[in-house]
CSV table of C-alpha atoms in Angstrom, one decimal:
chain,number,residue,atom,x,y,z
A,81,MET,CA,80.1,-67.9,141.7
A,82,ASN,CA,81.4,-64.3,142.0
A,83,ARG,CA,81.2,-63.9,138.4
A,84,LEU,CA,77.6,-65.0,138.2
A,85,TYR,CA,76.8,-62.4,141.0
A,86,GLN,CA,78.5,-59.7,139.0
A,87,ILE,CA,76.7,-60.4,135.8
A,88,ILE,CA,73.5,-60.5,137.8
A,89,MET,CA,74.3,-57.2,139.4
A,90,PHE,CA,75.1,-55.5,136.2
A,91,VAL,CA,71.9,-57.0,134.4
A,92,LEU,CA,69.9,-55.5,137.4
A,93,LEU,CA,71.7,-52.2,137.3
A,94,SER,CA,71.3,-51.8,133.6
A,95,PHE,CA,67.5,-52.6,133.9
A,96,LEU,CA,67.3,-50.1,136.7
A,97,PHE,CA,69.0,-47.4,134.9
A,98,VAL,CA,66.6,-47.6,131.9
A,99,ILE,CA,63.5,-47.5,134.4
A,100,LEU,CA,64.8,-44.3,136.0
A,101,GLN,CA,65.8,-42.8,132.7
A,102,SER,CA,62.2,-43.3,131.4
A,103,THR,CA,60.6,-42.0,134.5
A,104,PHE,CA,62.4,-39.6,136.9
A,105,PHE,CA,65.2,-38.7,134.5
A,106,SER,CA,63.2,-38.5,131.1
A,107,PRO,CA,64.2,-36.1,128.7
A,108,LYS,CA,60.6,-35.3,128.1
A,109,HIS,CA,60.6,-33.5,131.5
A,110,LEU,CA,64.2,-32.4,131.9
A,111,GLY,CA,64.9,-31.4,128.3
A,112,ILE,CA,68.5,-31.3,127.1
A,113,PHE,CA,69.8,-31.3,130.8
A,114,TYR,CA,69.1,-34.7,131.6
A,115,PRO,CA,71.8,-37.0,132.7
A,116,ASP,CA,72.3,-39.9,130.5
A,117,LEU,CA,72.5,-42.5,133.2
A,118,ASN,CA,72.6,-45.6,130.8
A,119,LEU,CA,75.6,-43.9,128.9
A,120,ILE,CA,77.3,-43.3,132.2
A,121,PHE,CA,76.7,-47.1,132.9
A,122,VAL,CA,78.3,-48.2,129.6
A,123,VAL,CA,81.3,-45.9,130.3
A,124,PHE,CA,81.8,-47.7,133.6
A,125,LEU,CA,81.5,-51.1,132.1
A,126,GLY,CA,84.1,-50.1,129.4
A,127,LEU,CA,86.5,-48.8,132.0
A,128,PHE,CA,86.3,-50.9,134.9
A,129,SER,CA,84.3,-54.1,134.3
A,130,GLU,CA,86.3,-57.4,134.1
A,131,VAL,CA,83.1,-59.3,133.5
A,132,LYS,CA,83.2,-61.0,130.0
A,133,GLY,CA,79.4,-60.7,129.3
A,134,SER,CA,79.7,-56.9,129.5
A,135,ALA,CA,79.5,-56.4,126.0
A,136,ILE,CA,76.3,-58.2,125.7
A,137,ILE,CA,74.8,-56.0,128.8
A,138,ALA,CA,75.8,-53.0,126.9
A,139,LEU,CA,74.2,-54.0,123.8
A,140,GLY,CA,71.2,-55.2,125.9
A,141,ASN,CA,71.1,-51.7,127.5
A,142,GLY,CA,71.1,-49.9,124.2
A,143,PHE,CA,68.4,-52.2,123.0
A,144,MET,CA,66.2,-51.3,125.8
A,145,MET,CA,66.9,-47.6,125.1
A,146,ASP,CA,65.7,-48.2,121.5
A,147,VAL,CA,62.5,-49.9,122.4
A,148,LEU,CA,61.3,-47.7,125.1
A,149,SER,CA,62.1,-44.2,123.0
A,150,GLY,CA,60.5,-45.7,119.8
A,151,ASN,CA,63.6,-45.3,117.9
A,152,LEU,CA,64.9,-47.3,115.2
A,153,ILE,CA,66.1,-50.8,116.6
A,154,GLY,CA,70.0,-50.6,116.3
A,155,LEU,CA,70.5,-47.0,116.9
A,156,TYR,CA,71.3,-47.1,120.4
A,157,SER,CA,72.1,-50.8,120.6
A,158,LEU,CA,74.9,-50.6,118.1
A,159,SER,CA,76.2,-47.0,119.5
A,160,ARG,CA,76.5,-48.4,122.9
A,161,LEU,CA,78.3,-51.6,121.9
A,162,SER,CA,80.6,-49.6,119.9
A,163,LEU,CA,81.4,-47.3,122.6
A,164,PHE,CA,82.0,-50.1,125.1
A,165,LEU,CA,84.5,-51.8,122.8
A,166,VAL,CA,86.4,-48.5,122.1
A,167,LEU,CA,86.7,-48.0,125.8
A,168,LYS,CA,87.5,-51.4,126.5
A,169,GLY,CA,90.5,-51.2,124.0
A,170,LEU,CA,91.6,-47.9,125.6
A,171,SER,CA,91.1,-48.9,129.1
A,172,THR,CA,94.5,-51.0,129.2
A,173,HIS,CA,96.5,-47.8,127.8
A,174,VAL,CA,95.0,-45.4,130.5
A,175,TYR,CA,94.9,-45.3,134.2
A,176,ALA,CA,91.1,-45.6,134.7
A,177,GLN,CA,91.2,-45.0,138.4
A,178,SER,CA,92.3,-41.4,138.0
A,179,ARG,CA,89.5,-38.6,138.2
A,180,ILE,CA,90.8,-36.8,135.2
A,181,THR,CA,90.7,-39.9,133.1
A,182,GLN,CA,87.1,-40.5,134.3
A,183,VAL,CA,86.3,-37.0,133.6
A,184,ILE,CA,87.8,-37.1,130.0
A,185,GLY,CA,86.2,-40.5,129.4
A,186,LEU,CA,82.8,-39.4,130.3
A,187,PHE,CA,83.0,-36.2,128.4
A,188,CYS,CA,84.3,-37.7,125.1
A,189,SER,CA,82.1,-40.8,125.5
A,190,THR,CA,79.0,-38.4,125.2
A,191,LEU,CA,80.6,-36.8,122.1
A,192,PHE,CA,81.4,-40.3,120.7
A,193,SER,CA,77.9,-41.5,121.2
A,194,TRP,CA,76.4,-38.6,119.7
A,195,GLY,CA,78.9,-38.5,116.5
A,196,PHE,CA,77.9,-42.0,116.0
A,197,ILE,CA,74.0,-41.6,116.1
A,198,TRP,CA,74.5,-38.3,114.1
A,199,ILE,CA,76.4,-39.8,111.3
A,200,GLY,CA,74.1,-42.7,111.3
A,201,LEU,CA,71.0,-40.8,111.1
A,202,LYS,CA,72.4,-37.9,108.8
A,203,MET,CA,72.3,-40.3,106.0
A,204,ARG,CA,68.7,-40.9,106.1
A,205,THR,CA,66.8,-38.2,107.9
A,206,ASP,CA,67.1,-34.9,110.0
A,207,PHE,CA,69.0,-34.7,113.0
A,208,ARG,CA,67.4,-31.8,115.4
A,209,ILE,CA,70.1,-31.8,118.1
A,210,SER,CA,72.7,-29.0,118.0
A,211,PHE,CA,76.3,-29.2,119.0
A,212,GLY,CA,75.7,-26.8,121.8
A,213,GLU,CA,72.9,-29.2,123.3
A,214,ILE,CA,75.4,-32.2,123.0
A,215,MET,CA,78.2,-30.3,124.8
A,216,ALA,CA,75.6,-29.4,127.4
A,217,GLN,CA,74.8,-33.1,127.8
A,218,SER,CA,78.5,-34.0,128.1
A,219,PHE,CA,79.1,-31.6,130.8
A,220,VAL,CA,75.8,-32.9,132.7
A,221,ASN,CA,77.1,-36.5,132.2
A,222,THR,CA,80.5,-35.8,133.6
A,223,ILE,CA,79.1,-34.1,136.6
A,224,VAL,CA,76.6,-36.8,137.3
A,225,GLY,CA,79.0,-39.7,136.2
A,226,LEU,CA,81.7,-39.4,138.8
A,227,PRO,CA,79.3,-39.9,141.9
A,228,LEU,CA,77.6,-42.5,140.1
A,229,PHE,CA,81.0,-44.2,139.3
A,230,TRP,CA,81.7,-44.1,143.0
A,231,LEU,CA,78.6,-45.6,143.9
A,232,ILE,CA,78.8,-48.6,141.2
A,233,LYS,CA,82.4,-49.1,142.0
A,234,ASN,CA,81.4,-49.7,145.9
A,235,LEU,CA,78.7,-51.9,144.9
A,236,TYR,CA,81.1,-53.9,142.4
A,237,ALA,CA,83.8,-54.1,145.1
A,238,ARG,CA,81.2,-55.6,147.4
A,239,VAL,CA,80.2,-58.2,144.9
A,240,GLN,CA,83.8,-59.0,144.0
A,241,ALA,CA,84.7,-59.5,147.6
B,990,MET,CA,88.7,-60.2,123.5
B,991,ARG,CA,92.4,-59.6,122.9
B,992,PHE,CA,91.6,-58.7,119.5
B,993,LEU,CA,89.0,-56.3,120.6
B,994,ARG,CA,91.3,-54.5,123.0
B,995,ARG,CA,94.0,-54.3,120.3
B,996,HIS,CA,91.7,-52.8,117.5
B,997,PRO,CA,88.9,-50.9,119.0
B,998,ILE,CA,89.0,-48.1,116.4
B,999,LEU,CA,88.6,-51.0,113.6
B,1000,ILE,CA,85.8,-52.6,115.5
B,1001,SER,CA,84.0,-49.2,116.0
B,1002,ILE,CA,84.2,-48.5,112.2
B,1003,VAL,CA,82.9,-51.9,111.4
B,1004,LEU,CA,79.9,-51.5,113.8
B,1005,PHE,CA,79.3,-48.1,112.4
B,1006,PHE,CA,79.0,-49.3,108.8
B,1007,PHE,CA,76.9,-52.0,110.1
B,1008,ALA,CA,74.7,-49.5,112.0
B,1009,THR,CA,74.1,-47.4,108.9
B,1010,GLN,CA,73.1,-50.4,106.8
B,1011,PHE,CA,70.9,-51.6,109.4
B,1012,ILE,CA,69.3,-48.2,110.1
B,1013,SER,CA,68.6,-47.8,106.4
B,1014,LEU,CA,66.8,-51.1,106.3
B,1015,ARG,CA,64.8,-50.2,109.2
B,1016,TYR,CA,63.5,-47.0,107.8
B,1017,GLU,CA,62.4,-48.5,104.6
B,1018,GLY,CA,60.6,-51.5,105.7
B,1019,ARG,CA,60.0,-51.0,109.8
B,1020,GLN,CA,57.8,-53.7,111.4
B,1021,VAL,CA,57.5,-52.0,114.8
B,1022,GLY,CA,55.5,-54.6,116.7
B,1023,ASP,CA,57.9,-57.4,117.0
B,1024,SER,CA,57.5,-59.6,119.7
B,1025,PHE,CA,60.8,-59.2,121.4
B,1026,SER,CA,60.2,-55.4,121.7
B,1027,SER,CA,56.7,-55.9,123.0
B,1028,PHE,CA,58.2,-58.2,125.6
B,1029,ILE,CA,60.7,-55.6,126.7
B,1030,LEU,CA,57.8,-53.1,127.1
B,1031,THR,CA,55.9,-55.6,129.3
B,1032,LEU,CA,59.1,-56.2,131.3
B,1033,THR,CA,59.5,-52.5,132.1
B,1034,TYR,CA,55.9,-52.1,132.7
B,1035,TYR,CA,55.8,-53.4,136.5
B,1036,PRO,CA,58.7,-51.0,137.8
B,1037,GLN,CA,57.3,-48.0,135.7
B,1038,LYS,CA,53.9,-48.7,137.1
B,1039,LEU,CA,55.3,-49.1,140.7
B,1040,ILE,CA,57.1,-45.7,140.3
B,1041,PHE,CA,54.0,-44.2,139.0
B,1042,ILE,CA,52.0,-45.3,141.8
B,1043,LEU,CA,54.5,-44.5,144.5
B,1044,THR,CA,55.1,-41.1,143.1
B,1045,GLY,CA,51.4,-40.7,142.6
B,1046,GLU,CA,50.7,-41.5,146.2
B,1047,ILE,CA,53.5,-39.3,147.7
B,1048,VAL,CA,52.5,-36.3,145.5
B,1049,SER,CA,49.0,-36.8,146.4
B,1050,ALA,CA,49.7,-37.1,150.1
B,1051,TRP,CA,51.7,-34.0,150.0
B,1052,GLN,CA,49.0,-32.1,148.2
B,1053,ASN,CA,46.0,-33.2,150.4
B,1054,TYR,CA,47.5,-33.1,153.7
B,1055,ILE,CA,50.4,-30.8,153.8
B,1056,GLU,CA,49.3,-28.3,151.4
B,1057,LEU,CA,45.8,-26.5,151.5
B,1058,VAL,CA,43.5,-29.4,151.7
B,1059,GLY,CA,40.2,-27.8,150.7
B,1060,VAL,CA,41.7,-25.5,148.0
B,1061,ARG,CA,43.2,-28.4,145.9
B,1062,ASN,CA,39.7,-30.2,145.9
B,1063,GLU,CA,38.0,-27.0,144.9
B,1064,ASN,CA,40.4,-26.2,142.3
B,1065,GLU,CA,40.0,-29.5,140.8
B,1066,ARG,CA,36.3,-29.5,140.8
B,1067,LEU,CA,36.3,-25.8,139.1
B,1068,ARG,CA,39.0,-26.9,136.5
B,1069,ASN,CA,36.8,-29.9,135.7
B,1070,GLU,CA,33.8,-27.6,135.3
B,1071,ILE,CA,35.8,-25.3,133.2
B,1072,ARG,CA,36.8,-28.1,130.9
B,1073,LYS,CA,33.3,-29.3,130.7
B,1074,LEU,CA,31.9,-26.0,129.6
B,1075,ARG,CA,34.7,-25.3,127.2
B,1076,GLN,CA,33.9,-28.8,125.7
B,1077,GLU,CA,30.1,-27.9,125.6
B,1078,LYS,CA,30.7,-24.6,124.0
B,1079,PHE,CA,32.8,-26.0,121.3
B,1080,HIS,CA,30.2,-28.6,120.5
B,1081,LEU,CA,27.4,-25.8,120.5
B,1082,TRP,CA,29.6,-24.0,118.1
B,1083,GLU,CA,30.2,-27.1,116.0
B,1084,ALA,CA,26.6,-28.0,116.0
B,1085,GLU,CA,25.8,-24.5,114.8
B,1086,LEU,CA,28.1,-24.6,111.8
B,1087,GLN,CA,27.1,-28.2,111.0
B,1088,ASN,CA,23.5,-27.3,111.0
B,1089,ASP,CA,24.3,-24.5,108.6
B,1090,ARG,CA,26.3,-27.0,106.5
B,1091,LEU,CA,23.6,-29.4,106.7
B,1092,LYS,CA,21.0,-27.2,105.4
B,1093,LYS,CA,23.0,-26.9,102.2
B,1094,LEU,CA,24.1,-30.6,101.9
B,1095,LEU,CA,21.1,-32.8,102.5
B,1096,GLY,CA,21.9,-36.5,103.2
B,1097,LEU,CA,25.3,-36.1,104.8
B,1098,LYS,CA,26.3,-39.1,107.1
B,1099,GLY,CA,26.7,-38.5,110.8
B,1100,ASN,CA,29.8,-39.3,112.7
B,1101,SER,CA,30.3,-42.7,113.9
B,1102,THR,CA,31.4,-43.2,117.6
B,1103,TYR,CA,34.0,-45.6,119.0
B,1104,ASP,CA,34.7,-47.1,122.1
B,1105,VAL,CA,37.6,-45.8,124.2
B,1106,VAL,CA,39.9,-47.1,126.9
B,1107,SER,CA,41.2,-44.6,129.6
B,1108,ALA,CA,44.9,-44.9,130.5
B,1109,ASN,CA,47.7,-43.3,132.8
B,1110,VAL,CA,50.9,-42.1,131.4
B,1111,ILE,CA,53.3,-43.9,133.4
B,1112,ALA,CA,56.8,-43.0,131.8
B,1113,GLY,CA,58.3,-41.0,128.9
B,1114,SER,CA,61.0,-41.6,126.5
B,1115,PRO,CA,64.4,-42.2,127.8
B,1116,SER,CA,66.0,-40.6,124.8
B,1117,ILE,CA,66.1,-37.0,123.6
B,1118,LEU,CA,66.5,-38.1,120.0
B,1119,ARG,CA,62.8,-39.0,120.2
B,1120,SER,CA,61.5,-37.4,123.2
B,1121,GLN,CA,57.8,-37.0,122.1
B,1122,VAL,CA,57.1,-40.5,123.2
B,1123,VAL,CA,55.0,-41.7,126.4
B,1124,ILE,CA,54.2,-44.9,127.8
B,1125,ILE,CA,50.8,-45.7,128.9
B,1126,ASP,CA,49.4,-48.4,131.5
B,1127,LYS,CA,47.3,-50.3,129.0
B,1128,GLY,CA,48.0,-52.8,126.4
B,1129,SER,CA,46.9,-55.7,124.2
B,1130,GLU,CA,45.0,-57.2,126.9
B,1131,ASN,CA,42.7,-54.0,127.0
B,1132,GLY,CA,42.0,-54.4,123.2
B,1133,ILE,CA,44.6,-51.7,122.0
B,1134,SER,CA,46.5,-52.4,118.9
B,1135,GLN,CA,49.2,-50.5,116.9
B,1136,GLY,CA,48.1,-47.2,115.2
B,1137,MET,CA,45.2,-46.6,117.4
B,1138,PRO,CA,44.3,-42.9,117.9
B,1139,VAL,CA,44.9,-41.5,121.6
B,1140,ALA,CA,43.3,-38.4,122.9
B,1141,THR,CA,42.3,-36.4,126.0
B,1142,TYR,CA,38.8,-34.9,126.2
B,1143,GLU,CA,40.7,-31.6,125.2
B,1144,GLY,CA,41.9,-33.1,121.8
B,1145,ILE,CA,44.1,-35.5,119.8
B,1146,VAL,CA,47.2,-36.6,121.7
B,1147,GLY,CA,48.9,-39.1,119.1
B,1148,ARG,CA,48.8,-42.7,118.1
B,1149,ILE,CA,49.9,-46.1,119.5
B,1150,LEU,CA,53.5,-47.1,118.2
B,1151,LEU,CA,54.1,-50.2,120.0
B,1152,VAL,CA,52.0,-52.6,122.1
B,1153,GLY,CA,52.9,-54.7,124.9
B,1154,GLU,CA,50.7,-56.8,126.8
B,1155,LYS,CA,50.1,-54.6,129.6
B,1156,SER,CA,51.5,-51.0,128.4
B,1157,SER,CA,51.9,-49.4,125.2
B,1158,GLU,CA,54.0,-46.6,123.5
B,1159,VAL,CA,52.2,-43.7,122.1
B,1160,ILE,CA,54.1,-41.2,119.5
B,1161,LEU,CA,52.6,-37.7,120.2
B,1162,ILE,CA,51.4,-35.6,117.5
B,1163,THR,CA,54.4,-33.2,118.2
B,1164,ASP,CA,56.9,-36.0,117.1
B,1165,ASP,CA,58.8,-35.2,113.8
B,1166,ILE,CA,57.2,-38.5,112.1
B,1167,SER,CA,53.7,-37.5,113.1
B,1168,ALA,CA,51.2,-36.3,110.6
B,1169,VAL,CA,47.4,-35.6,110.6
B,1170,ASP,CA,45.1,-34.7,107.9
B,1171,ALA,CA,43.2,-31.8,109.2
B,1172,TYR,CA,40.7,-28.8,108.7
B,1173,ILE,CA,40.6,-25.3,109.9
B,1174,HIS,CA,37.4,-25.7,111.6
B,1175,ARG,CA,35.9,-22.2,110.9
B,1176,THR,CA,36.4,-22.3,107.0
B,1177,ARG,CA,37.1,-26.1,106.2
B,1178,ALA,CA,40.3,-25.3,104.6
B,1179,ARG,CA,42.3,-28.4,104.5
B,1180,GLY,CA,46.1,-29.3,105.4
B,1181,ILE,CA,48.5,-31.5,107.1
B,1182,VAL,CA,49.4,-30.9,110.9
B,1183,LYS,CA,53.0,-32.1,111.3
B,1184,GLY,CA,55.0,-32.4,114.4
B,1185,THR,CA,58.2,-30.5,114.6
B,1186,GLY,CA,59.6,-31.9,117.8
B,1187,GLY,CA,58.1,-29.7,120.3
B,1188,GLY,CA,55.0,-28.3,118.4
B,1189,CYS,CA,53.0,-28.7,115.4
B,1190,ILE,CA,52.8,-26.8,111.9
B,1191,MET,CA,49.9,-27.1,109.6
B,1192,GLU,CA,51.1,-27.3,105.9
B,1193,TYR,CA,49.8,-27.3,102.5
B,1194,LEU,CA,46.9,-24.7,103.2
B,1195,GLU,CA,45.9,-23.3,99.9
B,1196,LYS,CA,47.1,-19.5,99.5
B,1197,LYS,CA,43.5,-18.4,99.2
B,1198,ALA,CA,42.5,-20.4,102.1
B,1199,ASP,CA,41.0,-18.2,105.1
B,1200,VAL,CA,43.1,-18.9,108.0
B,1201,SER,CA,43.9,-16.7,111.0
B,1202,VAL,CA,45.4,-16.6,114.5
B,1203,GLY,CA,42.6,-18.3,116.9
B,1204,ASP,CA,41.2,-20.6,114.5
B,1205,LYS,CA,40.6,-24.1,115.9
B,1206,VAL,CA,42.2,-27.1,113.8
B,1207,ILE,CA,40.4,-30.4,113.8
B,1208,SER,CA,41.0,-33.8,112.1
B,1209,SER,CA,39.3,-34.5,108.7
B,1210,GLY,CA,39.3,-38.3,109.5
B,1211,LYS,CA,40.7,-38.9,106.0
B,1212,ASP,CA,44.2,-40.1,107.0
B,1213,GLY,CA,42.7,-43.5,108.2
B,1214,PHE,CA,44.2,-43.2,111.6
B,1215,PHE,CA,42.1,-40.4,113.6
B,1216,PRO,CA,38.4,-40.1,113.7
B,1217,LYS,CA,36.7,-37.1,112.1
B,1218,GLU,CA,36.5,-33.8,113.8
B,1219,VAL,CA,38.4,-34.1,116.9
B,1220,VAL,CA,40.2,-30.9,118.1
B,1221,ILE,CA,44.1,-30.8,117.3
B,1222,GLY,CA,44.7,-27.3,118.7
B,1223,THR,CA,44.6,-23.5,117.8
B,1224,VAL,CA,46.4,-21.3,115.1
B,1225,VAL,CA,49.0,-19.1,116.8
B,1226,GLU,CA,50.9,-17.9,113.6
B,1227,THR,CA,50.4,-17.8,110.0
B,1228,GLU,CA,53.1,-17.2,107.3
B,1229,ALA,CA,53.3,-17.7,103.4
B,1230,SER,CA,55.4,-20.6,102.5
B,1231,GLY,CA,55.9,-21.1,98.7
B,1232,GLY,CA,52.5,-21.6,97.1
B,1233,PHE,CA,50.9,-22.3,100.4
B,1234,ILE,CA,50.2,-21.0,103.9
B,1235,ARG,CA,51.9,-22.5,106.7
B,1236,ALA,CA,50.3,-22.3,110.3
B,1237,ARG,CA,51.9,-22.9,113.5
B,1238,VAL,CA,49.4,-24.8,115.8
B,1239,LEU,CA,49.5,-25.0,119.5
B,1240,PRO,CA,47.9,-28.3,121.0
B,1241,ASP,CA,45.1,-27.3,123.6
B,1242,MET,CA,46.5,-29.4,126.1
B,1243,ASP,CA,50.2,-29.4,127.6
B,1244,LEU,CA,51.7,-32.6,126.0
B,1245,ASN,CA,54.7,-32.4,128.2
B,1246,SER,CA,52.7,-33.1,131.4
B,1247,LEU,CA,50.1,-35.6,130.2
B,1248,GLU,CA,48.8,-37.7,133.0
B,1249,GLU,CA,45.4,-39.2,131.8
B,1250,VAL,CA,44.7,-40.0,128.2
B,1251,VAL,CA,41.9,-42.2,126.2
B,1252,VAL,CA,42.8,-44.7,123.4
B,1253,ILE,CA,40.0,-44.7,120.9
B,1254,LEU,CA,39.4,-48.3,119.8
B,1255,LYS,CA,39.6,-47.5,116.2
B,1256,LEU,CA,41.8,-49.5,113.8
B,1257,PRO,CA,43.6,-47.6,111.4
B,1258,LYS,CA,42.6,-48.3,107.7
B,1259,GLU,CA,46.1,-49.1,106.8
B,1260,LYS,CA,48.7,-50.4,109.1
B,1261,VAL,CA,51.6,-48.1,108.1
B,1262,LEU,CA,53.4,-46.2,110.8
B,1263,ASN,CA,56.2,-44.1,109.4
B,1264,GLU,CA,54.5,-42.8,106.3
């Protein structure tokens, strides 16, 4: 029963983050200094979640991002799934509870995610986001990510209990 | 799951190659209006609309009761009046030029008019990769379909990219993949207005064309999407570009703070989006 609650919680959180990203935290209003709540959420899933359906939740989150941003379907879906799998693989080799690990995880995950999209798109079309902008977003995600991790972890612990 | 944990890099590489193949396929034959995407759009409509209404109420209450009550209403009224006068002035100018042209060209057909549906902008794109996309609170149940032009009373905004039952996605004219066939209003010099991600440029204007800063740019209606003679923006800079002139065009309204738009119920002649 607990597992079902956890899956429901993650699905609802994923949906909530997509809604917040398209309203209050839309890059249309905030520019490059917007926190990518969905990426932070996928990093959380990759580092901490023990739920087996997490990969599908990460994929679904990316799909919703693709639909709402008018992007090519698959761009965010596959980059987020890929990020999740890499983090899941690495999470057994690192101490994920450490703040330093979380900071590095958030920063590098943003770079990884953009790298994936950059190489994928560069093969077909222009990519207008500069390296400086990607670095700026990595910093913002790291700063916003830590308190968000704390919030989701508390919620996760309550559902697990 | 154990295999995934042991070989994350390998999995990532496989996914990456899959992604590049997938993306290239989508670019060549993109069918935007698939039903699952429309379902996602409809699913997100309710919370987005709720947030839009709540924030609208809070902002409105703040402005009406806490800030200067009378000044806001007065300001609103004056702004509307200025907008109407500007519109009137432009129409008079337009009529004068049209009159001159019609004196020379007898038998020219008049502009046809279309029905419109007004809509609120309830959300924006969640991705910086394509930030020039907004979501409006009207969809297929209001008669909207893919490719229909979207405007404000000040000019063209963009066109419908994806339609849900209750909401739709609008791609703005400032987006990279947008293009509008256009004229310089004063001289009828023709070119293509393209989005640059944050603004617009008018390309392929003939070198001998008479274009100067301050000229109004209007749609020609020849691209099959937008109706004829709707304002796109104003020329703010010109430069030579190869055998052509390139002009930077500033849309007349602030596309970053759009609140209300109208969808012109005009079906595109060809349903092609990523031309």
